[in-house]
mmCIF file of C-alpha atoms and ligand atoms in Angstrom:
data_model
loop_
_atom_site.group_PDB
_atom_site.id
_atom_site.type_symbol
_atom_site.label_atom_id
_atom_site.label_comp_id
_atom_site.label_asym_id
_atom_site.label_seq_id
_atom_site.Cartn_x
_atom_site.Cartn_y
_atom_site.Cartn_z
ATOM 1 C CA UNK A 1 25.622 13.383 0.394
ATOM 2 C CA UNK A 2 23.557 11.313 -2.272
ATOM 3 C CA UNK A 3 20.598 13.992 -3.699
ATOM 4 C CA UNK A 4 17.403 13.091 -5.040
ATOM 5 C CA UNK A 5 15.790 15.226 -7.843
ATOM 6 C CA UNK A 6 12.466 15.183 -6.530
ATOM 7 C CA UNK A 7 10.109 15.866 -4.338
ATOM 8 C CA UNK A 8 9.511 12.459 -1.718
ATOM 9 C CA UNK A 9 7.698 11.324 0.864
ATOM 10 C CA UNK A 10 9.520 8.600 2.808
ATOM 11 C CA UNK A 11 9.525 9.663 5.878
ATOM 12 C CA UNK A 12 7.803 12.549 7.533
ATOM 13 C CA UNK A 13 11.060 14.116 8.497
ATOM 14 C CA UNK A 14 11.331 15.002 4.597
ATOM 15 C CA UNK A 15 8.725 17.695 5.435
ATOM 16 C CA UNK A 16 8.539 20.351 8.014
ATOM 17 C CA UNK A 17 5.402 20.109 10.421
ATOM 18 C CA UNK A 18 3.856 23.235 8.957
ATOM 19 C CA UNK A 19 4.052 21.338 5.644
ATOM 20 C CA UNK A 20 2.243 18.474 7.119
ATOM 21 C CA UNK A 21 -0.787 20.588 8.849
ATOM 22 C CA UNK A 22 -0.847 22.672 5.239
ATOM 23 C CA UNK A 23 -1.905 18.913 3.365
ATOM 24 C CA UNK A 24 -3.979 17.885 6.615
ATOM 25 C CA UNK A 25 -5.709 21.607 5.959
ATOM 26 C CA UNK A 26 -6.197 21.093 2.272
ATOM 27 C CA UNK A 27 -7.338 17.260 2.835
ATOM 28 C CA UNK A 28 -10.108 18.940 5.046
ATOM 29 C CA UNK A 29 -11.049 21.244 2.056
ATOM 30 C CA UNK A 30 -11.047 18.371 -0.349
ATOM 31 C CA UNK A 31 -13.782 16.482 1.743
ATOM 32 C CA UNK A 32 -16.157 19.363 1.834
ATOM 33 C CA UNK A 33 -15.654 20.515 -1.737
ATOM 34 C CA UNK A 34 -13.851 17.076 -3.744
ATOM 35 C CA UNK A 35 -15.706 18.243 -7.595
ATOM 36 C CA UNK A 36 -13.075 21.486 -6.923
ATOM 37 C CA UNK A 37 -10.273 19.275 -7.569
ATOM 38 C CA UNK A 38 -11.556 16.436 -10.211
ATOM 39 C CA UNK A 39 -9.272 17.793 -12.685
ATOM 40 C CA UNK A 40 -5.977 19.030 -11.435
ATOM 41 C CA UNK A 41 -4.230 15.784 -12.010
ATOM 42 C CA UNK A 42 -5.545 15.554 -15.247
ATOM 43 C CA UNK A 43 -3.483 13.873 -17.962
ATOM 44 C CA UNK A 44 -0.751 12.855 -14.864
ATOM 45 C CA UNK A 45 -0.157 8.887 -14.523
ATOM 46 C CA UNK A 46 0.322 7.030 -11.075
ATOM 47 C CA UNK A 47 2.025 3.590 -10.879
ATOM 48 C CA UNK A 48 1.237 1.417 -7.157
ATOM 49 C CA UNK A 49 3.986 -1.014 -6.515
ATOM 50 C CA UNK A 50 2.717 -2.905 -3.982
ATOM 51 C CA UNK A 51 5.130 -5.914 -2.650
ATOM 52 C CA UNK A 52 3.237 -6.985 0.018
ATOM 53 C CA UNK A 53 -0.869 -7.495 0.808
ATOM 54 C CA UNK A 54 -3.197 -4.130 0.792
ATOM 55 C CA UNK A 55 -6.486 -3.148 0.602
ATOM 56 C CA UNK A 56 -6.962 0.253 2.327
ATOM 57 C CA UNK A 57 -3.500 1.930 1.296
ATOM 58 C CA UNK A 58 -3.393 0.734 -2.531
ATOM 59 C CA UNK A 59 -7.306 1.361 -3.144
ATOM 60 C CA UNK A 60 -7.207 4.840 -1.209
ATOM 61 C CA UNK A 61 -4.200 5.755 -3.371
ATOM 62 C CA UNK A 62 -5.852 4.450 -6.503
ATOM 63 C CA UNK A 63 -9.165 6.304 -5.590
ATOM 64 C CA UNK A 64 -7.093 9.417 -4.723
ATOM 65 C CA UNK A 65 -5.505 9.547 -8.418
ATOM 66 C CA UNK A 66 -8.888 8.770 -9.901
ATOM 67 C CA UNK A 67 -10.680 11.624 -8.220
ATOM 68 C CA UNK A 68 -8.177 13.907 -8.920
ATOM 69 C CA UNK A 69 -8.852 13.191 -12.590
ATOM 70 C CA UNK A 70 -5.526 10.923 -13.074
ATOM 71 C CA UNK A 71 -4.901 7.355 -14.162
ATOM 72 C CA UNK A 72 -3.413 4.489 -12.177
ATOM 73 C CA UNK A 73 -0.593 1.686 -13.784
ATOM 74 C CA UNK A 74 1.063 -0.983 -11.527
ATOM 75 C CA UNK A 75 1.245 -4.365 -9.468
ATOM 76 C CA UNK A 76 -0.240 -5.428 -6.912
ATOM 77 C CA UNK A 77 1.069 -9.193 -6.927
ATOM 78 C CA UNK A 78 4.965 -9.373 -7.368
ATOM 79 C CA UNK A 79 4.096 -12.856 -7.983
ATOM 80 C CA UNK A 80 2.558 -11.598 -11.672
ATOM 81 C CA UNK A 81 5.402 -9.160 -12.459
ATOM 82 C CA UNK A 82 9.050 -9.241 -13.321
ATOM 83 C CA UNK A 83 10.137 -9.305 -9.820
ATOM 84 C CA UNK A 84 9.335 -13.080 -9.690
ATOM 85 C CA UNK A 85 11.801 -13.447 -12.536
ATOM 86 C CA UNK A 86 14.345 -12.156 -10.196
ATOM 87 C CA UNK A 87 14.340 -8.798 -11.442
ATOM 88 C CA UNK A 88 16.323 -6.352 -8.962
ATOM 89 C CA UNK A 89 14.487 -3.136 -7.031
ATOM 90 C CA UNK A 90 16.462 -1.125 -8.903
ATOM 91 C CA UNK A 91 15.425 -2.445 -12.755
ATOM 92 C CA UNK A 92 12.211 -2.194 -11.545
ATOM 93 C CA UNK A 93 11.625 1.148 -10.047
ATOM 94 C CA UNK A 94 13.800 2.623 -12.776
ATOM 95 C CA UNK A 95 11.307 1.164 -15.700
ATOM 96 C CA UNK A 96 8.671 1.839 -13.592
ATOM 97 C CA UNK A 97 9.390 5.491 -12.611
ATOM 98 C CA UNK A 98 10.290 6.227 -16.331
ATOM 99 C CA UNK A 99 6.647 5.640 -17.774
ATOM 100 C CA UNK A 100 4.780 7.239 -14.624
ATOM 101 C CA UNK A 101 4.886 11.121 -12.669
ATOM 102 C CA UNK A 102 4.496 9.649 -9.013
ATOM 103 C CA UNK A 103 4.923 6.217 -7.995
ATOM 104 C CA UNK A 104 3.940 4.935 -4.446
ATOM 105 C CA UNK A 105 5.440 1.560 -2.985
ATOM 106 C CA UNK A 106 4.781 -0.682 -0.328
ATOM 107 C CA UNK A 107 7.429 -3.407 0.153
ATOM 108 C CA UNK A 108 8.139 -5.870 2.703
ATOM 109 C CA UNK A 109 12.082 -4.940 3.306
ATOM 110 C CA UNK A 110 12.774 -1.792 6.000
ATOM 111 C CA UNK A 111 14.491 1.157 4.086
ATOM 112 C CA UNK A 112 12.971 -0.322 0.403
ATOM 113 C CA UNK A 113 11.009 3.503 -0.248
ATOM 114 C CA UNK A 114 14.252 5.122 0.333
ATOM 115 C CA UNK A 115 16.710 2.227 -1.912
ATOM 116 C CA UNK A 116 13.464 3.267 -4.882
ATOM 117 C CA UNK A 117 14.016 7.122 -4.387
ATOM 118 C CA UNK A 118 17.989 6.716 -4.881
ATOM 119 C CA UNK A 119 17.133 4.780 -8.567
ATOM 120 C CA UNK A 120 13.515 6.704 -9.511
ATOM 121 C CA UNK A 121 13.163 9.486 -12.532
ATOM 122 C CA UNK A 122 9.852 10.406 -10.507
ATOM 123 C CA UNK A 123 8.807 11.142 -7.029
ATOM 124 C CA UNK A 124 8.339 8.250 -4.676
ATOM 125 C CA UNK A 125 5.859 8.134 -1.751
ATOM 126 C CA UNK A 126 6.598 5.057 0.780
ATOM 127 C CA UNK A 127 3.372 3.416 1.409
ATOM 128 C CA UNK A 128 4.808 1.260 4.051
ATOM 129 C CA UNK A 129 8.514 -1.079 4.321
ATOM 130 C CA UNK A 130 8.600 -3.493 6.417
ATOM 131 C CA UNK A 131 8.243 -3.058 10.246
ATOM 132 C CA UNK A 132 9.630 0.211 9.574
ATOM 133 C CA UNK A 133 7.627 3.419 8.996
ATOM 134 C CA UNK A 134 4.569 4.252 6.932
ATOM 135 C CA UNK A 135 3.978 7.978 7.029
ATOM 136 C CA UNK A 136 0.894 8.140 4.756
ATOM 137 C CA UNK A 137 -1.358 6.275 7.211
ATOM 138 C CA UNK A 138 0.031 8.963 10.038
ATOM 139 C CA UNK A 139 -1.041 11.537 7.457
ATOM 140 C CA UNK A 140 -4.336 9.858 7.477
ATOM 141 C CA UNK A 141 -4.763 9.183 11.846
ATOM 142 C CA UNK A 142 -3.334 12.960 11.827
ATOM 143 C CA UNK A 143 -6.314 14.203 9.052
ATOM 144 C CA UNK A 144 -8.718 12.498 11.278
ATOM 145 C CA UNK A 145 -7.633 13.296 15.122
ATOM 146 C CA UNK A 146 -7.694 17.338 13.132
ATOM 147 C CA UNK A 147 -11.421 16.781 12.359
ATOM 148 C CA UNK A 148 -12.071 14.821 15.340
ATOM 149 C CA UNK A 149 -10.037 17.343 17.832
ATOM 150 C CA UNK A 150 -9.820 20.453 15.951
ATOM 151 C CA UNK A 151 -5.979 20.466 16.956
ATOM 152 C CA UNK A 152 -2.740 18.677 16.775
ATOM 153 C CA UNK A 153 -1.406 19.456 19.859
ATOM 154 C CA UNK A 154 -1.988 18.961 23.880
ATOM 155 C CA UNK A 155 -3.126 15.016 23.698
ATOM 156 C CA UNK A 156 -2.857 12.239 25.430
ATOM 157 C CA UNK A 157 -2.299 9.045 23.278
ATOM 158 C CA UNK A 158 -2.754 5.696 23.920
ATOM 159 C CA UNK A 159 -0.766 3.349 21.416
ATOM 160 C CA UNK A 160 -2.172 -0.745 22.358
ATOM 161 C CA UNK A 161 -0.675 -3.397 20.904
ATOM 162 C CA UNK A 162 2.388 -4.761 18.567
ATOM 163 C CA UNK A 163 4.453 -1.523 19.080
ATOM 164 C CA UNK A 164 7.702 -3.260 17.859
ATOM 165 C CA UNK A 165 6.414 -4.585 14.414
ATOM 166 C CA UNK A 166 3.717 -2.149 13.834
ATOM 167 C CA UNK A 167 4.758 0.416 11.344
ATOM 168 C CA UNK A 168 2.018 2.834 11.915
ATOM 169 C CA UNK A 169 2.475 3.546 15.332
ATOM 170 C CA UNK A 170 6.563 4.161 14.657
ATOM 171 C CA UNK A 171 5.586 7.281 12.209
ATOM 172 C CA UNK A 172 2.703 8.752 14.262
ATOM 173 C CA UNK A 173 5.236 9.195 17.123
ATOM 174 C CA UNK A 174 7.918 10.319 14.524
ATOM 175 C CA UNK A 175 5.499 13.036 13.884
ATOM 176 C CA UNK A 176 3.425 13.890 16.283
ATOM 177 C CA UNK A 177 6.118 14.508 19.132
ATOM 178 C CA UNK A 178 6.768 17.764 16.613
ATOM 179 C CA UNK A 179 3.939 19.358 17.977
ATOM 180 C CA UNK A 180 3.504 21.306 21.125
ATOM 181 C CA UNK A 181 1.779 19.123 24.454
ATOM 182 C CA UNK A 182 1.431 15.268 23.448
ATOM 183 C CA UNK A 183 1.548 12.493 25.825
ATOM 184 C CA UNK A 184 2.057 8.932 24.770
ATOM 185 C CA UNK A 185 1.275 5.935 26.524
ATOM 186 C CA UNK A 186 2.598 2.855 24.890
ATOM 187 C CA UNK A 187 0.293 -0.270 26.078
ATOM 188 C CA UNK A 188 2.205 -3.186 25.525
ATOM 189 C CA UNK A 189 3.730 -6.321 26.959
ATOM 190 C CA UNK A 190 7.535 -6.732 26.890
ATOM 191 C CA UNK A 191 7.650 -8.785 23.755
ATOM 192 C CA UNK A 192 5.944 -6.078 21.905
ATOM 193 C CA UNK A 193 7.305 -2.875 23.219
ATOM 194 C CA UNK A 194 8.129 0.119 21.203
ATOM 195 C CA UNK A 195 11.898 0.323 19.677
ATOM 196 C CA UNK A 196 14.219 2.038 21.174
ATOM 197 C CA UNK A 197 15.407 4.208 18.460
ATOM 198 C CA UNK A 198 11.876 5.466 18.455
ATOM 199 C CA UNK A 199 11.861 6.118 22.557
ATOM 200 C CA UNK A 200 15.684 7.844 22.073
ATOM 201 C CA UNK A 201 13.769 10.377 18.974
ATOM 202 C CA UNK A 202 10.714 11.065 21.796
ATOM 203 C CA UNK A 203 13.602 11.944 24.217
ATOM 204 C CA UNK A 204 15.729 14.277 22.437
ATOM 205 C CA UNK A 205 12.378 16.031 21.252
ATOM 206 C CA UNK A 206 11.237 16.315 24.808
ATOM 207 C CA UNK A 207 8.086 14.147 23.809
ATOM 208 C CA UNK A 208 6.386 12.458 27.166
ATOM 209 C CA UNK A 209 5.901 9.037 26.910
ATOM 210 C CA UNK A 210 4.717 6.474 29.798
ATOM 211 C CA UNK A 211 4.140 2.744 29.624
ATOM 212 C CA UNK A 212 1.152 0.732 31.063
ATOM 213 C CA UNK A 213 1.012 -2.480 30.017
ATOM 214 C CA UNK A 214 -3.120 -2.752 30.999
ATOM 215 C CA UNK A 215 -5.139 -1.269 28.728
ATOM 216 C CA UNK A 216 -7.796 -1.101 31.037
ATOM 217 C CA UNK A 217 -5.830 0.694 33.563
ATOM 218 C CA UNK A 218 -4.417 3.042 30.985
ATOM 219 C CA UNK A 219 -8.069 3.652 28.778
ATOM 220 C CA UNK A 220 -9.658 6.795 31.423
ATOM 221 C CA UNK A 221 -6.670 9.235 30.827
ATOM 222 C CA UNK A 222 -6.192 9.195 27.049
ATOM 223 C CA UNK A 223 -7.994 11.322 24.256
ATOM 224 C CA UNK A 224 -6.959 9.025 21.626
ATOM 225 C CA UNK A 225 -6.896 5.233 22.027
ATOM 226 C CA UNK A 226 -5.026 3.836 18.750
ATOM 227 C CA UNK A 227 -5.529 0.076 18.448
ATOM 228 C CA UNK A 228 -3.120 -1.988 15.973
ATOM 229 C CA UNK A 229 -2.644 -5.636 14.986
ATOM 230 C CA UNK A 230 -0.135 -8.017 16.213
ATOM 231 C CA UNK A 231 1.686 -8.223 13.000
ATOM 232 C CA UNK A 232 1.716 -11.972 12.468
ATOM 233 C CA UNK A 233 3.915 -11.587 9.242
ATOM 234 C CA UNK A 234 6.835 -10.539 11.267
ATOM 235 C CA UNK A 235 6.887 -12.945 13.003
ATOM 236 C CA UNK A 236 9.929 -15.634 12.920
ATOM 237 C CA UNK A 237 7.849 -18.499 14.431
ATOM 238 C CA UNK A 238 4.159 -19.365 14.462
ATOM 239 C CA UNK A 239 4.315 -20.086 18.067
ATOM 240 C CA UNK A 240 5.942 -16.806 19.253
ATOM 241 C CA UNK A 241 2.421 -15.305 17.446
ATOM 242 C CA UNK A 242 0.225 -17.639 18.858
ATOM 243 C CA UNK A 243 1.413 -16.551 22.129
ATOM 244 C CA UNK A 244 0.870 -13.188 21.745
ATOM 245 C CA UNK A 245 -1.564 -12.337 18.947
ATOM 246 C CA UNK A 246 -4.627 -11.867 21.769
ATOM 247 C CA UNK A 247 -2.345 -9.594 24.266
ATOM 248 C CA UNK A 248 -5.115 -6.962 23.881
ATOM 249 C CA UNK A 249 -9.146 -6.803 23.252
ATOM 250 C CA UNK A 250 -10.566 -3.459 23.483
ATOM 251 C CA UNK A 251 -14.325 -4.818 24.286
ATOM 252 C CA UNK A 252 -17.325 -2.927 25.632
ATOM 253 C CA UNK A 253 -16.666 -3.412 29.047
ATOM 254 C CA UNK A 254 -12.965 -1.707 28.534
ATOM 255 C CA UNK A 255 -14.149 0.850 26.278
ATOM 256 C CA UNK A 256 -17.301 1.875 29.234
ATOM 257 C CA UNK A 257 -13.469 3.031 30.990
ATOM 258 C CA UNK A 258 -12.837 5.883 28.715
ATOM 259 C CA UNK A 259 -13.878 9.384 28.572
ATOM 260 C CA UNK A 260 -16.844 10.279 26.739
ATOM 261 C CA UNK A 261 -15.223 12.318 23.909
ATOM 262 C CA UNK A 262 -12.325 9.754 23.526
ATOM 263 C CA UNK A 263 -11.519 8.234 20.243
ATOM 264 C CA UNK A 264 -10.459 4.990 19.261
ATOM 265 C CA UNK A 265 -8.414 4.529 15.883
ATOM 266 C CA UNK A 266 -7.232 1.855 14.357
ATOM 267 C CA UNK A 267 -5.148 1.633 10.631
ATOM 268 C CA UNK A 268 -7.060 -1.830 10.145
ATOM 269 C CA UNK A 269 -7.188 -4.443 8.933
ATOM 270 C CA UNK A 270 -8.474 -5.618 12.537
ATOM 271 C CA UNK A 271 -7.993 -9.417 14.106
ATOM 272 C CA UNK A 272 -9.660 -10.018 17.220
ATOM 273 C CA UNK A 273 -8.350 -6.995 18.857
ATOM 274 C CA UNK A 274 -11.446 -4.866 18.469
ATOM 275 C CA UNK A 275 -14.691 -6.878 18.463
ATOM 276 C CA UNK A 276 -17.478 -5.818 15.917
ATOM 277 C CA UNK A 277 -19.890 -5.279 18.932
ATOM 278 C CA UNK A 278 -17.608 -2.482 19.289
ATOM 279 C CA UNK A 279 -17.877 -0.752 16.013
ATOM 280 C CA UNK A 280 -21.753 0.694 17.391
ATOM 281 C CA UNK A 281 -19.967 2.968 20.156
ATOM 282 C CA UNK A 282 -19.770 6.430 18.815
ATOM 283 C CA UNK A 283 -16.162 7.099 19.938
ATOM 284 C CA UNK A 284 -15.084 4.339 17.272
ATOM 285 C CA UNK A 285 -14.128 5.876 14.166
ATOM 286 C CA UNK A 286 -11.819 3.820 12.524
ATOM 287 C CA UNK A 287 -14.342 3.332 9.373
ATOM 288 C CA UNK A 288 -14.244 7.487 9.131
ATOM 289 C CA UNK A 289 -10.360 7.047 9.584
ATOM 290 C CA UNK A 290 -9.894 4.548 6.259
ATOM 291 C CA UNK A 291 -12.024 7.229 4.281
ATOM 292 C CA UNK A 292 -10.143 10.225 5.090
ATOM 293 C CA UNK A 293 -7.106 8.152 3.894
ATOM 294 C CA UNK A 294 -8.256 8.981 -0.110
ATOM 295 C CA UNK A 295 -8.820 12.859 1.229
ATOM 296 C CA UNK A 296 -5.244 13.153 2.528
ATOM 297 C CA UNK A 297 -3.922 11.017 -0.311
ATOM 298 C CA UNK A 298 -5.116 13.181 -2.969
ATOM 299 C CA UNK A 299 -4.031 16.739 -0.570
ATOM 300 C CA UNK A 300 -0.765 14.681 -0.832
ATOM 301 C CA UNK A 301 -0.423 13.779 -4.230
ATOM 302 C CA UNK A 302 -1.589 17.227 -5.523
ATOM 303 C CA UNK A 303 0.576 19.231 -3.861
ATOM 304 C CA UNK A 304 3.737 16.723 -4.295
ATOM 305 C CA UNK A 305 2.906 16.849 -8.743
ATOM 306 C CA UNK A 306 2.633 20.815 -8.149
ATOM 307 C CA UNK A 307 5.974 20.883 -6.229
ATOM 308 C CA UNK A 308 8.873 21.971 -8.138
ATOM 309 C CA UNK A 309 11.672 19.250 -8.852
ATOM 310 C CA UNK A 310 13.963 20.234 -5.529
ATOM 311 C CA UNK A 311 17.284 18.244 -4.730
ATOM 312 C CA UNK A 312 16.457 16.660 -1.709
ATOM 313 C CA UNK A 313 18.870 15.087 0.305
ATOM 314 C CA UNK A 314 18.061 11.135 0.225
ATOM 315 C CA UNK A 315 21.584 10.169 2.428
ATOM 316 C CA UNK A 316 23.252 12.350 4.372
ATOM 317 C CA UNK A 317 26.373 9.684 6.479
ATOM 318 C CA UNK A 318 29.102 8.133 5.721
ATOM 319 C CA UNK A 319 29.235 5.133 3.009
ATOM 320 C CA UNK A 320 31.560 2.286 3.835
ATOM 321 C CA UNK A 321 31.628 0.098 1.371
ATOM 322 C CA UNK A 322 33.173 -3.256 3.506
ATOM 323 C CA UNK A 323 30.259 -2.881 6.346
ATOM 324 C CA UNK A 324 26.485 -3.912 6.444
ATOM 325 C CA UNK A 325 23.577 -3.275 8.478
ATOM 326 C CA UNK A 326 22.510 -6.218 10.901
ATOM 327 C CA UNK A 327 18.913 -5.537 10.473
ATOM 328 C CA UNK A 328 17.876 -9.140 8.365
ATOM 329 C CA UNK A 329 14.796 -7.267 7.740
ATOM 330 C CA UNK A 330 16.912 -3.986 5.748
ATOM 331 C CA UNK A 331 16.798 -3.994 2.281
ATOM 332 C CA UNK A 332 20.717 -3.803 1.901
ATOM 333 C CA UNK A 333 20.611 -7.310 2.789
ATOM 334 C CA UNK A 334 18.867 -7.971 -0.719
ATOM 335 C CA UNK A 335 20.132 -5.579 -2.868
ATOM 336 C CA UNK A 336 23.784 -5.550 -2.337
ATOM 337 C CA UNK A 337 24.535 -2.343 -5.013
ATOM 338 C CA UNK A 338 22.801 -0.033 -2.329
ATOM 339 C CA UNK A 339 25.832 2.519 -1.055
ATOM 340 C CA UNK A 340 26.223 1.039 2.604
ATOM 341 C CA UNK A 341 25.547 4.604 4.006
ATOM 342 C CA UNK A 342 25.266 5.064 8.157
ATOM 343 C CA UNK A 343 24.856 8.481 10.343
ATOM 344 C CA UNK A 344 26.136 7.644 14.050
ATOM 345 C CA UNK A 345 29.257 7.520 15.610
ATOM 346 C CA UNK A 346 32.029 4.970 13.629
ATOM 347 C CA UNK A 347 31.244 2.173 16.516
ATOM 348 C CA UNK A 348 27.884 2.130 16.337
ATOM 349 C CA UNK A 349 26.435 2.702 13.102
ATOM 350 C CA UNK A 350 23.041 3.645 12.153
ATOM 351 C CA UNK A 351 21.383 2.733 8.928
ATOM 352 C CA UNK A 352 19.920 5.099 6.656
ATOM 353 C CA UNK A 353 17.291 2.893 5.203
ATOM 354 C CA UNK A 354 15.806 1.373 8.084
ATOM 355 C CA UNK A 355 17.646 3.187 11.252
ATOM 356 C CA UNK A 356 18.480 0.198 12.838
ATOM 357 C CA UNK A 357 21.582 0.645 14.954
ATOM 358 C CA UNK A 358 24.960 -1.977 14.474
ATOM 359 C CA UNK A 359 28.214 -2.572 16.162
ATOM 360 C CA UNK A 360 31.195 -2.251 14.121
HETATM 361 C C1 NCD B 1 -1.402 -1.094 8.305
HETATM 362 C C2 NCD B 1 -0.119 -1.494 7.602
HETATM 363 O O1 NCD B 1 -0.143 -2.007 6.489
HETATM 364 O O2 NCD B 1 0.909 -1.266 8.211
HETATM 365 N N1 NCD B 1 -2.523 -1.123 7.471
HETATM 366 C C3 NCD B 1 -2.789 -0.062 6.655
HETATM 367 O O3 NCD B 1 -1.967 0.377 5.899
HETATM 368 N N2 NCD B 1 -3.981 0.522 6.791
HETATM 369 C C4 NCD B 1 -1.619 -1.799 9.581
HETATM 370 C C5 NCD B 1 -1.577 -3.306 9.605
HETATM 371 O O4 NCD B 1 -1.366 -3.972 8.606
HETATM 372 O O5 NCD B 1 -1.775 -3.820 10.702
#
């Protein structure tokens, strides 16, 4: 078992739901009452180590750390730091972590959080890696459908669009399917289906989850209609994208389908997915969405720099040192010092940094 000293947020598995609706609770007091908490971080320094493109996540976390009476140190261009010297994750993050309390990363390689939290001297929160998870925008949809809902529980949700690249979508059903009565529906065409490590997690938890591959047919039984991007980035070839990237278009005429106290989410940024003409309808709230992301950012960051230091498991499987995750995309591929560590059976492996599953 390799420990970290702190407390992390890499996944939402590193916290219990009760945890989760105790941040999404505070969050909610924060945007009624935010001068209350203008000086509890106060003297505490934040570093963003952003990898990859942002506006939303980086800016909501900077905002967070300002409001909360903090300062803010970092990169957002790799490009304009060390890294395009050739520097390693692991030089980086443990400079880095050593001159800030909290640092928050986004990075284009799956499992890259977790690689940071083995190396930090401060807490690390995973602001997205790769196709893989990014549990602080869940955080955010989960803030809002509270607000929106009152609850957490007995919904029907509609997931549209790149289900296998999108990150977002992978930790709202992570989470979610912990609480009592939700229904997924996964719109999606074959290409961009949902993984299957993330249908197997719905299964054991006894999560529902249907598939409907027409939005339109799908729109009049859902509470929650959760738009996302086809994730062009990921893509291997231009063409691939091109043939997918307008799969789905949630436009007036679709939208007049749903229920009247639906509500349609999206992390953003948008493509053509969700027409502007759209952004008048009432049941579209994915401006109110990117707002409550510096509400449940600060509830997050607060209570993480209040937490006492706790060893916190970081890998729990076996390490074999001759063996290597298939995943192109996981970041043991690029930095090779990583402990090769799997949970699974000996034959078929799976990854603790991005949890994709190999043959041995
Ligand atoms: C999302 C992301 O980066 O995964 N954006 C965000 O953080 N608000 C969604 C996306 O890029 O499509």
């Amino acid at each position: 078992m390799i420990m970290s000293k702190y407390t992390n947020l890499i996944d939402l598995d590193d916290m219990s739901s009760e945890q989760w609706l105790k941040i999404i609770k505070l969050a909610a007091d924060i945007s009624e009452n935010p001068s209350k908490y203008s000086k509890v971080c106060e003297g505490k320094i934040m570093a963003t180590l952003f990898y990859e493109p942002s506006t939303r996540t980086q800016i909501s976390f900077q905002t967070a750390m300002l409001r909360l009476g903090g300062t803010i140190i970092g990169f957002d261009n790799p490009a304009t730091s060390s890294v395009a010297k050739g520097e390693n994750l692991k030089d980086t993050t443990k400079i880095v972590s050593s001159y800030a309390d909290i640092m928050v990363m986004r990075h284009p390689m799956e499992g890259a959080a977790k690689a940071a939290a083995l190396m930090a001297d401060c807490p690390i929160i995973n602001a997205g890696d790769g196709s893989h998870l990014h549990p602080t925008q869940t955080l955010t949809d989960m803030l809002t459908i509270y607000k929106e809902k009152g609850r957490l529980s007995n919904l029907t949700i509609g997931l549209c669009g790149d289900l296998k690249n999108g990150r977002t979508v992978h930790s709202m059903c992570k989470a979610l399917s912990d609480f009592q009565g939700i229904k997924f529906v996964f719109i999606s065409t074959p290409e961009l289906g949902m993984p299957a490590y993330i249908k197997d997690i719905l299964k054991v938890k006894n999560c529902e989850f249907t598939e409907n591959p027409v939005l339109e047919n799908a729109i009049g039984g859902l509470d929650i209609l959760y738009m996302t991007r086809v994730q062009k980035e990921r893509f291997s070839s231009e063409d691939e994208y091109l043939s997918l990237k307008d799969a789905y278009c949630l436009d007036r005429r679709k939208l007049s389908k749903g229920k009247n106290d639906l509500i349609v989410l999206h992390p953003l940024p948008r493509v053509d997915e969700i027409p502007m003409d759209v952004d008048d309808d009432p049941r579209a709230l994915y401006f109110k969405q990117a707002k409550n992301g510096v509400y449940v950012r600060m509830a997050l960051v607060m209570s993480i720099l209040e937490s006492p230091n706790a060893s916190t498991p970081l890998l729990k499987g076996e390490v074999y040192p001759d063996f290597r995750c298939q995943n192109p995309a996981c970041i043991t591929q690029k930095e090779d010092y990583l402990p090769k560590s799997f949970t699974g059976t000996e034959d078929m492996c799976v990854c603790e940094y991005c949890d994709a599953r190999s043959l041995r």
